[in-house]
mmCIF file of C-alpha atoms in Angstrom:
data_model
loop_
_atom_site.group_PDB
_atom_site.id
_atom_site.type_symbol
_atom_site.label_atom_id
_atom_site.label_comp_id
_atom_site.label_asym_id
_atom_site.label_seq_id
_atom_site.Cartn_x
_atom_site.Cartn_y
_atom_site.Cartn_z
ATOM 1 C CA MET A 1 -269.203 -4.411 7.926
ATOM 2 C CA PHE A 2 -267.812 -6.758 10.590
ATOM 3 C CA ASN A 3 -268.477 -5.766 14.170
ATOM 4 C CA PRO A 4 -265.772 -5.179 16.776
ATOM 5 C CA VAL A 5 -266.180 -8.724 18.229
ATOM 6 C CA GLN A 6 -265.587 -10.273 14.805
ATOM 7 C CA LEU A 7 -262.466 -8.119 14.304
ATOM 8 C CA GLN A 8 -261.276 -9.237 17.790
ATOM 9 C CA MET A 9 -261.807 -12.902 16.657
ATOM 10 C CA LEU A 10 -259.686 -12.309 13.543
ATOM 11 C CA ARG A 11 -256.923 -10.878 15.594
ATOM 12 C CA LEU A 12 -257.171 -13.636 18.204
ATOM 13 C CA ILE A 13 -256.818 -16.292 15.505
ATOM 14 C CA SER A 14 -253.958 -14.327 13.798
ATOM 15 C CA GLU A 15 -252.018 -14.103 17.088
ATOM 16 C CA ALA A 16 -252.730 -17.543 18.532
ATOM 17 C CA GLY A 17 -253.257 -19.675 15.364
ATOM 18 C CA PRO A 18 -256.482 -21.696 14.617
ATOM 19 C CA LEU A 19 -259.037 -21.802 17.473
ATOM 20 C CA SER A 20 -262.210 -23.693 17.990
ATOM 21 C CA ARG A 21 -265.541 -21.967 18.484
ATOM 22 C CA THR A 22 -265.361 -23.065 22.257
ATOM 23 C CA GLU A 23 -261.899 -21.534 22.519
ATOM 24 C CA LEU A 24 -263.178 -18.328 20.925
ATOM 25 C CA ALA A 25 -266.147 -18.233 23.302
ATOM 26 C CA GLY A 26 -263.738 -18.591 26.203
ATOM 27 C CA ARG A 27 -261.466 -15.748 25.010
ATOM 28 C CA THR A 28 -264.205 -13.378 24.053
ATOM 29 C CA GLY A 29 -266.573 -14.083 26.926
ATOM 30 C CA MET A 30 -269.484 -14.771 24.494
ATOM 31 C CA SER A 31 -271.717 -17.778 24.352
ATOM 32 C CA LYS A 32 -270.779 -20.557 21.932
ATOM 33 C CA ALA A 33 -274.089 -19.928 20.008
ATOM 34 C CA ALA A 34 -273.175 -16.292 19.512
ATOM 35 C CA VAL A 35 -269.641 -17.178 18.438
ATOM 36 C CA SER A 36 -271.050 -19.671 15.890
ATOM 37 C CA LEU A 37 -273.305 -17.013 14.349
ATOM 38 C CA LEU A 38 -270.475 -14.458 14.107
ATOM 39 C CA THR A 39 -267.882 -16.872 12.802
ATOM 40 C CA ARG A 40 -270.339 -18.032 10.111
ATOM 41 C CA GLU A 41 -270.409 -14.521 8.711
ATOM 42 C CA LEU A 42 -266.500 -14.595 8.646
ATOM 43 C CA LEU A 43 -266.573 -18.032 6.921
ATOM 44 C CA ASP A 44 -269.078 -16.728 4.400
ATOM 45 C CA GLY A 45 -267.023 -13.659 3.929
ATOM 46 C CA GLY A 46 -263.984 -15.732 2.946
ATOM 47 C CA LEU A 47 -261.744 -14.629 5.823
ATOM 48 C CA LEU A 48 -261.926 -17.900 7.950
ATOM 49 C CA ALA A 49 -261.696 -21.499 6.955
ATOM 50 C CA GLU A 50 -262.227 -24.675 8.920
ATOM 51 C CA THR A 51 -259.005 -26.466 9.630
ATOM 52 C CA GLU A 52 -258.260 -29.622 11.730
ATOM 53 C CA THR A 53 -260.679 -31.487 13.844
ATOM 54 C CA VAL A 54 -259.838 -31.807 17.552
ATOM 55 C CA ARG A 55 -261.031 -34.882 19.352
ATOM 56 C CA GLY A 56 -261.235 -34.971 23.215
ATOM 57 C CA THR A 57 -263.570 -36.515 25.743
ATOM 58 C CA GLY A 58 -266.633 -34.684 24.405
ATOM 59 C CA ARG A 59 -267.875 -33.900 20.923
ATOM 60 C CA PRO A 60 -265.077 -33.201 18.296
ATOM 61 C CA SER A 61 -264.491 -29.613 17.621
ATOM 62 C CA ILE A 62 -263.317 -27.951 14.397
ATOM 63 C CA ARG A 63 -260.718 -25.198 14.641
ATOM 64 C CA LEU A 64 -261.071 -22.080 12.533
ATOM 65 C CA GLY A 65 -258.035 -20.461 10.906
ATOM 66 C CA LEU A 66 -257.449 -17.455 8.795
ATOM 67 C CA LEU A 67 -257.899 -18.181 5.032
ATOM 68 C CA GLY A 68 -254.491 -17.114 3.853
ATOM 69 C CA SER A 69 -255.476 -16.547 0.241
ATOM 70 C CA SER A 70 -258.285 -14.130 1.239
ATOM 71 C CA ALA A 71 -255.825 -11.231 1.271
ATOM 72 C CA HIS A 72 -252.156 -10.644 0.248
ATOM 73 C CA PHE A 73 -249.724 -7.963 1.452
ATOM 74 C CA VAL A 74 -246.666 -6.351 0.007
ATOM 75 C CA GLY A 75 -243.693 -5.526 2.352
ATOM 76 C CA VAL A 76 -240.938 -3.258 1.301
ATOM 77 C CA SER A 77 -237.669 -2.704 3.093
ATOM 78 C CA LEU A 78 -236.315 0.766 2.545
ATOM 79 C CA VAL A 79 -233.382 0.049 4.707
ATOM 80 C CA GLU A 80 -230.556 -0.763 2.353
ATOM 81 C CA ALA A 81 -229.892 -1.261 -1.359
ATOM 82 C CA PRO A 82 -231.153 -3.139 -3.202
ATOM 83 C CA VAL A 83 -234.678 -2.606 -1.895
ATOM 84 C CA VAL A 84 -236.436 -5.861 -1.033
ATOM 85 C CA MET A 85 -240.060 -6.410 -1.758
ATOM 86 C CA VAL A 86 -241.970 -9.500 -0.466
ATOM 87 C CA LEU A 87 -245.485 -10.826 -0.878
ATOM 88 C CA THR A 88 -247.192 -12.576 1.964
ATOM 89 C CA ASP A 89 -250.676 -13.961 2.640
ATOM 90 C CA LEU A 90 -252.915 -13.375 5.632
ATOM 91 C CA ASN A 91 -251.084 -15.998 7.647
ATOM 92 C CA GLY A 92 -247.685 -14.401 6.927
ATOM 93 C CA LYS A 93 -246.650 -17.051 4.459
ATOM 94 C CA LEU A 94 -243.943 -15.845 2.078
ATOM 95 C CA LEU A 95 -245.229 -16.117 -1.476
ATOM 96 C CA GLY A 96 -242.812 -14.005 -3.486
ATOM 97 C CA ARG A 97 -239.685 -11.858 -3.421
ATOM 98 C CA HIS A 98 -238.434 -9.110 -5.772
ATOM 99 C CA GLU A 99 -235.687 -6.478 -5.682
ATOM 100 C CA ILE A 100 -235.899 -2.883 -6.929
ATOM 101 C CA ASP A 101 -233.559 0.080 -7.127
ATOM 102 C CA TRP A 102 -232.911 2.332 -4.183
ATOM 103 C CA SER A 103 -234.288 5.837 -4.030
ATOM 104 C CA ASN A 104 -234.711 8.336 -1.217
ATOM 105 C CA ASP A 105 -237.457 10.191 -2.985
ATOM 106 C CA ALA A 106 -240.842 8.981 -1.652
ATOM 107 C CA SER A 107 -242.744 9.432 -4.921
ATOM 108 C CA GLU A 108 -239.944 7.649 -6.900
ATOM 109 C CA VAL A 109 -240.027 4.830 -4.354
ATOM 110 C CA GLY A 110 -243.792 4.546 -4.953
ATOM 111 C CA ARG A 111 -243.212 4.396 -8.759
ATOM 112 C CA LEU A 112 -240.567 1.679 -8.291
ATOM 113 C CA ILE A 113 -242.846 -0.359 -6.107
ATOM 114 C CA ALA A 114 -245.682 -0.032 -8.570
ATOM 115 C CA ALA A 115 -243.420 -1.139 -11.376
ATOM 116 C CA GLY A 116 -242.211 -4.128 -9.352
ATOM 117 C CA LEU A 117 -245.698 -5.375 -8.362
ATOM 118 C CA PRO A 118 -246.374 -7.503 -11.557
ATOM 119 C CA ALA A 119 -243.154 -9.528 -11.066
ATOM 120 C CA LEU A 120 -243.798 -9.844 -7.306
ATOM 121 C CA THR A 121 -247.425 -10.853 -7.389
ATOM 122 C CA ALA A 122 -247.253 -13.093 -10.488
ATOM 123 C CA GLY A 123 -250.931 -12.470 -11.212
ATOM 124 C CA ARG A 124 -252.166 -13.117 -7.674
ATOM 125 C CA ALA A 125 -255.224 -11.082 -6.795
ATOM 126 C CA ASN A 126 -256.402 -9.732 -3.477
ATOM 127 C CA VAL A 127 -253.392 -7.485 -2.763
ATOM 128 C CA ALA A 128 -254.910 -5.529 0.105
ATOM 129 C CA GLY A 129 -252.090 -3.230 1.143
ATOM 130 C CA VAL A 130 -248.438 -2.202 1.202
ATOM 131 C CA GLY A 131 -246.173 -1.736 4.210
ATOM 132 C CA VAL A 132 -242.809 0.068 4.023
ATOM 133 C CA ALA A 133 -240.212 -0.378 6.740
ATOM 134 C CA LEU A 134 -237.637 2.439 6.985
ATOM 135 C CA SER A 135 -234.888 3.681 9.310
ATOM 136 C CA GLY A 136 -236.381 6.640 11.013
ATOM 137 C CA TYR A 137 -238.975 8.194 13.244
ATOM 138 C CA VAL A 138 -242.573 7.625 12.084
ATOM 139 C CA ASP A 139 -245.685 9.326 13.422
ATOM 140 C CA PRO A 140 -248.370 7.236 15.194
ATOM 141 C CA SER A 141 -250.702 7.264 12.157
ATOM 142 C CA GLN A 142 -247.920 5.459 10.173
ATOM 143 C CA THR A 143 -248.225 8.021 7.442
ATOM 144 C CA ARG A 144 -245.459 10.598 7.998
ATOM 145 C CA CYS A 145 -241.732 10.177 8.436
ATOM 146 C CA LEU A 146 -240.891 12.739 11.023
ATOM 147 C CA LYS A 147 -237.149 12.272 10.604
ATOM 148 C CA SER A 148 -234.812 9.829 8.843
ATOM 149 C CA THR A 149 -231.184 10.585 8.636
ATOM 150 C CA LEU A 150 -230.553 7.735 6.277
ATOM 151 C CA LEU A 151 -233.170 8.929 3.806
ATOM 152 C CA GLY A 152 -232.660 12.596 4.444
ATOM 153 C CA TRP A 153 -236.392 13.079 5.245
ATOM 154 C CA GLN A 154 -237.854 15.616 7.751
ATOM 155 C CA ASP A 155 -241.660 15.554 8.222
ATOM 156 C CA VAL A 156 -242.299 13.841 4.826
ATOM 157 C CA PRO A 157 -245.819 12.535 4.107
ATOM 158 C CA ALA A 158 -244.161 9.417 2.632
ATOM 159 C CA ALA A 159 -247.145 7.046 2.839
ATOM 160 C CA SER A 160 -249.504 9.259 0.888
ATOM 161 C CA LEU A 161 -246.852 10.048 -1.709
ATOM 162 C CA MET A 162 -246.193 6.339 -2.268
ATOM 163 C CA GLU A 163 -249.869 5.460 -2.121
ATOM 164 C CA ALA A 164 -250.588 7.938 -4.984
ATOM 165 C CA GLU A 165 -248.178 6.018 -7.208
ATOM 166 C CA ILE A 166 -248.979 2.487 -6.061
ATOM 167 C CA GLY A 167 -252.751 2.766 -5.936
ATOM 168 C CA LEU A 168 -253.001 0.542 -2.793
ATOM 169 C CA PRO A 169 -253.408 1.416 0.910
ATOM 170 C CA THR A 170 -249.819 2.205 2.078
ATOM 171 C CA ALA A 171 -248.470 2.541 5.592
ATOM 172 C CA ILE A 172 -244.867 3.147 6.737
ATOM 173 C CA GLU A 173 -243.194 2.131 10.049
ATOM 174 C CA ASN A 174 -239.806 2.149 11.722
ATOM 175 C CA ASP A 175 -237.885 -0.953 10.654
ATOM 176 C CA ALA A 176 -237.391 -2.362 14.194
ATOM 177 C CA LYS A 177 -241.037 -1.814 15.075
ATOM 178 C CA ALA A 178 -242.121 -3.495 11.911
ATOM 179 C CA VAL A 179 -240.022 -6.569 12.725
ATOM 180 C CA ALA A 180 -241.413 -6.673 16.251
ATOM 181 C CA LEU A 181 -244.981 -6.558 14.967
ATOM 182 C CA GLY A 182 -244.135 -9.341 12.430
ATOM 183 C CA GLU A 183 -242.968 -11.551 15.200
ATOM 184 C CA ARG A 184 -246.168 -10.824 17.157
ATOM 185 C CA LEU A 185 -248.530 -11.591 14.232
ATOM 186 C CA PHE A 186 -246.647 -14.344 12.429
ATOM 187 C CA GLY A 187 -243.536 -15.335 14.209
ATOM 188 C CA ALA A 188 -242.654 -18.239 16.493
ATOM 189 C CA ILE A 189 -243.325 -16.143 19.666
ATOM 190 C CA ARG A 190 -246.784 -14.961 18.859
ATOM 191 C CA ASP A 191 -248.007 -16.520 22.088
ATOM 192 C CA LYS A 192 -245.997 -14.000 24.084
ATOM 193 C CA GLY A 193 -248.024 -10.963 25.159
ATOM 194 C CA SER A 194 -245.079 -8.767 25.920
ATOM 195 C CA PHE A 195 -241.554 -8.775 24.533
ATOM 196 C CA SER A 196 -238.879 -6.398 23.213
ATOM 197 C CA LEU A 197 -236.948 -6.839 20.054
ATOM 198 C CA ILE A 198 -233.574 -5.271 19.511
ATOM 199 C CA SER A 199 -232.114 -5.208 16.016
ATOM 200 C CA VAL A 200 -228.349 -4.844 15.750
ATOM 201 C CA GLY A 201 -226.896 -3.827 12.401
ATOM 202 C CA ASP A 202 -225.359 -0.726 10.894
ATOM 203 C CA GLY A 203 -227.625 1.066 13.334
ATOM 204 C CA ILE A 204 -229.548 -0.227 16.399
ATOM 205 C CA GLY A 205 -233.310 -0.375 16.622
ATOM 206 C CA CYS A 206 -235.917 -1.519 19.072
ATOM 207 C CA GLY A 207 -239.607 -2.350 19.086
ATOM 208 C CA HIS A 208 -241.857 -3.261 22.057
ATOM 209 C CA ILE A 209 -244.921 -5.412 22.069
ATOM 210 C CA ILE A 210 -246.848 -4.843 25.354
ATOM 211 C CA ASN A 211 -250.080 -6.681 26.135
ATOM 212 C CA GLY A 212 -250.148 -8.058 22.614
ATOM 213 C CA ARG A 213 -249.901 -4.711 20.839
ATOM 214 C CA LEU A 214 -247.092 -2.740 19.298
ATOM 215 C CA TYR A 215 -246.190 0.003 21.696
ATOM 216 C CA ARG A 216 -245.283 3.174 19.753
ATOM 217 C CA GLY A 217 -245.489 5.722 22.664
ATOM 218 C CA SER A 218 -247.400 8.960 22.660
ATOM 219 C CA HIS A 219 -245.486 10.398 19.683
ATOM 220 C CA GLY A 220 -244.261 7.291 17.920
ATOM 221 C CA GLY A 221 -240.783 7.394 19.589
ATOM 222 C CA ALA A 222 -240.917 4.419 21.886
ATOM 223 C CA GLY A 223 -237.908 2.105 21.306
ATOM 224 C CA GLU A 224 -235.415 4.743 20.130
ATOM 225 C CA ILE A 225 -232.581 3.223 22.190
ATOM 226 C CA ALA A 226 -230.085 4.003 19.424
ATOM 227 C CA HIS A 227 -230.227 7.555 20.566
ATOM 228 C CA ALA A 228 -230.177 6.930 24.399
ATOM 229 C CA THR A 229 -227.117 8.551 25.830
ATOM 230 C CA ILE A 230 -224.695 5.812 26.854
ATOM 231 C CA GLU A 231 -221.463 7.860 27.151
ATOM 232 C CA PRO A 232 -222.034 11.497 28.269
ATOM 233 C CA ASP A 233 -219.789 13.861 26.195
ATOM 234 C CA GLY A 234 -218.980 10.900 23.870
ATOM 235 C CA LEU A 235 -218.703 10.882 20.101
ATOM 236 C CA PRO A 236 -221.092 13.071 18.091
ATOM 237 C CA CYS A 237 -224.096 11.250 16.660
ATOM 238 C CA ARG A 238 -225.909 11.816 13.406
ATOM 239 C CA CYS A 239 -228.985 12.784 15.419
ATOM 240 C CA GLY A 240 -227.199 15.899 16.726
ATOM 241 C CA LYS A 241 -226.526 14.567 20.231
ATOM 242 C CA ARG A 242 -223.339 13.028 21.631
ATOM 243 C CA GLY A 243 -222.533 9.659 23.066
ATOM 244 C CA CYS A 244 -225.562 7.848 21.766
ATOM 245 C CA LEU A 245 -225.675 4.042 21.818
ATOM 246 C CA ASP A 246 -225.376 4.142 18.025
ATOM 247 C CA THR A 247 -222.001 5.769 18.266
ATOM 248 C CA VAL A 248 -220.640 2.989 20.431
ATOM 249 C CA ALA A 249 -222.355 -0.296 19.736
ATOM 250 C CA SER A 250 -223.698 -0.298 16.235
ATOM 251 C CA LEU A 251 -221.630 -2.176 13.557
ATOM 252 C CA MET A 252 -220.833 1.107 11.866
ATOM 253 C CA ALA A 253 -219.472 2.377 15.180
ATOM 254 C CA ILE A 254 -217.396 -0.752 15.655
ATOM 255 C CA GLN A 255 -216.024 -0.546 12.147
ATOM 256 C CA SER A 256 -215.213 3.145 12.542
ATOM 257 C CA SER A 257 -213.355 2.475 15.842
ATOM 258 C CA ALA A 258 -211.429 -0.399 14.206
ATOM 259 C CA ARG A 259 -210.373 1.672 11.268
ATOM 260 C CA THR A 260 -209.261 4.544 13.535
ATOM 261 C CA ALA A 261 -207.069 2.006 15.285
ATOM 262 C CA GLY A 262 -205.620 0.806 12.044
ATOM 263 C CA LEU A 263 -207.486 -2.549 12.310
ATOM 264 C CA PRO A 264 -209.750 -4.353 9.806
ATOM 265 C CA GLY A 265 -213.233 -2.799 9.657
ATOM 266 C CA ASP A 266 -214.924 -6.159 9.206
ATOM 267 C CA VAL A 267 -216.424 -7.321 12.504
ATOM 268 C CA LYS A 268 -215.557 -10.968 11.792
ATOM 269 C CA ALA A 269 -211.913 -10.023 11.248
ATOM 270 C CA LEU A 270 -211.960 -7.995 14.405
ATOM 271 C CA GLU A 271 -213.385 -10.883 16.272
ATOM 272 C CA GLN A 272 -210.640 -13.111 14.992
ATOM 273 C CA LEU A 273 -207.994 -10.754 16.141
ATOM 274 C CA ALA A 274 -209.646 -10.546 19.596
ATOM 275 C CA SER A 275 -209.731 -14.373 19.821
ATOM 276 C CA ASN A 276 -205.974 -14.301 19.182
ATOM 277 C CA GLY A 277 -205.452 -11.884 22.044
ATOM 278 C CA HIS A 278 -205.120 -8.586 20.211
ATOM 279 C CA GLY A 279 -205.683 -6.021 22.948
ATOM 280 C CA GLU A 280 -207.143 -3.159 20.929
ATOM 281 C CA ALA A 281 -209.586 -5.434 19.162
ATOM 282 C CA ILE A 282 -210.621 -6.791 22.514
ATOM 283 C CA ALA A 283 -211.192 -3.288 23.900
ATOM 284 C CA ILE A 284 -213.271 -2.212 20.909
ATOM 285 C CA LEU A 285 -215.603 -5.237 21.083
ATOM 286 C CA HIS A 286 -215.821 -5.120 24.889
ATOM 287 C CA ARG A 287 -216.789 -1.394 24.817
ATOM 288 C CA ALA A 288 -219.487 -2.080 22.266
ATOM 289 C CA GLY A 289 -220.824 -5.145 24.006
ATOM 290 C CA ALA A 290 -220.911 -3.396 27.401
ATOM 291 C CA ALA A 291 -222.866 -0.496 25.985
ATOM 292 C CA LEU A 292 -225.442 -2.729 24.223
ATOM 293 C CA GLY A 293 -225.770 -4.921 27.251
ATOM 294 C CA LEU A 294 -226.378 -2.039 29.542
ATOM 295 C CA ALA A 295 -229.026 -0.510 27.213
ATOM 296 C CA ILE A 296 -230.810 -3.896 27.100
ATOM 297 C CA ALA A 297 -230.640 -4.271 30.890
ATOM 298 C CA GLN A 298 -232.318 -0.880 31.290
ATOM 299 C CA ILE A 299 -235.151 -2.013 28.978
ATOM 300 C CA ILE A 300 -235.609 -5.098 31.111
ATOM 301 C CA GLN A 301 -235.627 -3.109 34.334
ATOM 302 C CA ILE A 302 -238.176 -0.604 32.949
ATOM 303 C CA ILE A 303 -240.506 -2.849 31.031
ATOM 304 C CA ASP A 304 -239.957 -6.368 32.518
ATOM 305 C CA PRO A 305 -240.912 -8.164 29.226
ATOM 306 C CA GLU A 306 -241.458 -11.882 28.937
ATOM 307 C CA ARG A 307 -238.779 -12.217 26.332
ATOM 308 C CA ILE A 308 -235.893 -10.195 24.753
ATOM 309 C CA ILE A 309 -234.959 -11.001 21.130
ATOM 310 C CA VAL A 310 -231.692 -9.571 19.786
ATOM 311 C CA THR A 311 -231.535 -9.990 16.026
ATOM 312 C CA HIS A 312 -228.187 -9.726 14.080
ATOM 313 C CA ARG A 313 -226.906 -10.406 10.641
ATOM 314 C CA HIS A 314 -223.737 -12.138 9.532
ATOM 315 C CA GLY A 315 -223.013 -13.627 13.025
ATOM 316 C CA ALA A 316 -222.254 -10.191 14.365
ATOM 317 C CA LEU A 317 -222.992 -11.282 17.991
ATOM 318 C CA ASP A 318 -221.470 -14.789 17.869
ATOM 319 C CA GLY A 319 -218.081 -13.806 19.338
ATOM 320 C CA LEU A 320 -216.713 -11.514 22.049
ATOM 321 C CA TYR A 321 -219.151 -8.736 21.217
ATOM 322 C CA GLY A 322 -222.135 -11.053 21.986
ATOM 323 C CA THR A 323 -220.469 -12.576 25.037
ATOM 324 C CA VAL A 324 -219.890 -9.246 26.632
ATOM 325 C CA THR A 325 -223.415 -8.139 25.825
ATOM 326 C CA ARG A 326 -224.921 -11.165 27.574
ATOM 327 C CA ALA A 327 -222.612 -10.780 30.558
ATOM 328 C CA THR A 328 -223.462 -7.149 30.930
ATOM 329 C CA ILE A 329 -227.192 -7.835 30.842
ATOM 330 C CA GLU A 330 -226.887 -10.400 33.602
ATOM 331 C CA ALA A 331 -224.692 -8.146 35.691
ATOM 332 C CA ASN A 332 -227.111 -5.110 35.512
ATOM 333 C CA VAL A 333 -230.541 -6.767 35.976
ATOM 334 C CA LEU A 334 -231.989 -7.783 39.288
ATOM 335 C CA PRO A 335 -231.135 -11.409 39.759
ATOM 336 C CA ARG A 336 -234.744 -12.555 40.210
ATOM 337 C CA ILE A 337 -235.837 -10.906 36.999
ATOM 338 C CA ALA A 338 -232.764 -11.979 35.090
ATOM 339 C CA GLY A 339 -233.510 -15.592 35.811
ATOM 340 C CA GLU A 340 -237.076 -15.376 34.490
ATOM 341 C CA ILE A 341 -236.665 -13.505 31.229
ATOM 342 C CA ASP A 342 -235.952 -15.518 28.116
ATOM 343 C CA ILE A 343 -233.194 -13.792 26.143
ATOM 344 C CA GLN A 344 -232.584 -15.015 22.563
ATOM 345 C CA PHE A 345 -229.918 -13.980 20.077
ATOM 346 C CA ARG A 346 -231.151 -14.665 16.640
ATOM 347 C CA HIS A 347 -229.511 -14.605 13.175
ATOM 348 C CA VAL A 348 -231.679 -13.002 10.553
ATOM 349 C CA SER A 349 -231.486 -12.308 6.794
ATOM 350 C CA ALA A 350 -231.955 -9.045 4.899
ATOM 351 C CA ASP A 351 -235.566 -10.020 4.147
ATOM 352 C CA ILE A 352 -236.615 -9.601 7.749
ATOM 353 C CA TRP A 353 -237.455 -5.904 7.357
ATOM 354 C CA ALA A 354 -239.587 -6.449 4.262
ATOM 355 C CA ARG A 355 -241.446 -9.279 5.966
ATOM 356 C CA GLY A 356 -241.999 -7.102 9.032
ATOM 357 C CA ALA A 357 -243.292 -4.313 6.665
ATOM 358 C CA ALA A 358 -245.827 -6.758 5.180
ATOM 359 C CA SER A 359 -247.098 -7.401 8.727
ATOM 360 C CA ILE A 360 -247.769 -3.611 9.086
ATOM 361 C CA ALA A 361 -250.159 -3.837 6.081
ATOM 362 C CA ALA A 362 -251.696 -7.141 7.481
ATOM 363 C CA ASP A 363 -252.209 -5.444 10.837
ATOM 364 C CA LYS A 364 -254.065 -2.574 9.142
ATOM 365 C CA PHE A 365 -256.217 -5.053 7.316
ATOM 366 C CA LEU A 366 -257.055 -6.985 10.380
ATOM 367 C CA SER A 367 -258.117 -3.830 12.097
ATOM 368 C CA ASN A 368 -260.987 -3.492 9.544
ATOM 369 C CA PRO A 369 -260.813 -5.715 6.454
ATOM 370 C CA VAL A 370 -264.044 -4.251 4.922
ATOM 371 C CA LEU A 371 -262.444 -0.863 4.600
ATOM 372 C CA HIS A 372 -259.703 -2.343 2.441
ATOM 373 C CA GLN A 373 -261.761 -4.687 0.247
ATOM 374 C CA LYS A 374 -262.791 -1.865 -2.039
ATOM 375 C CA ASP A 375 -259.010 -1.237 -2.725
ATOM 376 C CA VAL A 376 -258.042 -4.823 -3.291
ATOM 377 C CA VAL A 377 -256.542 -5.409 -6.739
#
């Protein structure tokens, strides 16, 4: 079994990219001789590989990187139909994609995943685990869905029910938290120790990375901004409260407001009306953008992250909605902080949740790969 320092090395390389033995010694506080001994075991165990040679003023050093083919992971997006499955390697490289039917029965989802594995993996071995991203509230152990309105689940041991059908270690996670962890492990911003990711779609999700780790809170509920009250005594929310952010700023909320006003429910069409000066379309988009911007501003004031990433599909934030969101953030954050935080608005595809789910399985593996090797198929 690998010791805690070796596991730390694996995580450091996963998060930073290939590192030399000297760099690992500096980050772990160990001697280079001790690092060489410990990394040799990881090389012999097939988890690390020597990559490029770095030449400087002294002796050339060889960087060590994760051997991608040493483990593969399945990520499943139980967010919308059809259900997307992806296969990634230990470096997060996308190797395959497959679609399966939708179900809100956990055991049936497991059977559908199991049936789709041959097409997804195409004979690749070393599948070490499965991660499933879903819209809902997941317990800290990533095994039970405490509540999902979309799936109709209440305290469902979803991971164990799926694992019984799949035959591989299985973990579940809230969709936005899964995407945030995916960005931390395999994304372009894995060098950032603290950031918050806000996902804007039919609903609104949020995940926080603090000091390099996914922050879930004491009960798994950190990041539930969708149900932060933004309009006291506002519209009823599916969570049972009133005036939640989801009832104002989600795409479903915008579409509902537009239809109530006799306008097109499509956000792009609504943006076009707004650009032509349609007063009611402007009011709907302004209200949504102001609510979302205010919620993000509060996150910044409370957490003070290095970066904010706002993901959206179909260009939802490219028009007035996004413009008002940005302006509201700037107007409600202390000027000194606002000028130092990198705020990015990013287009994403439907695969983002499945890729995030795969990172959940990879994160479990990196926590102790030996425990999973007996289950690898």
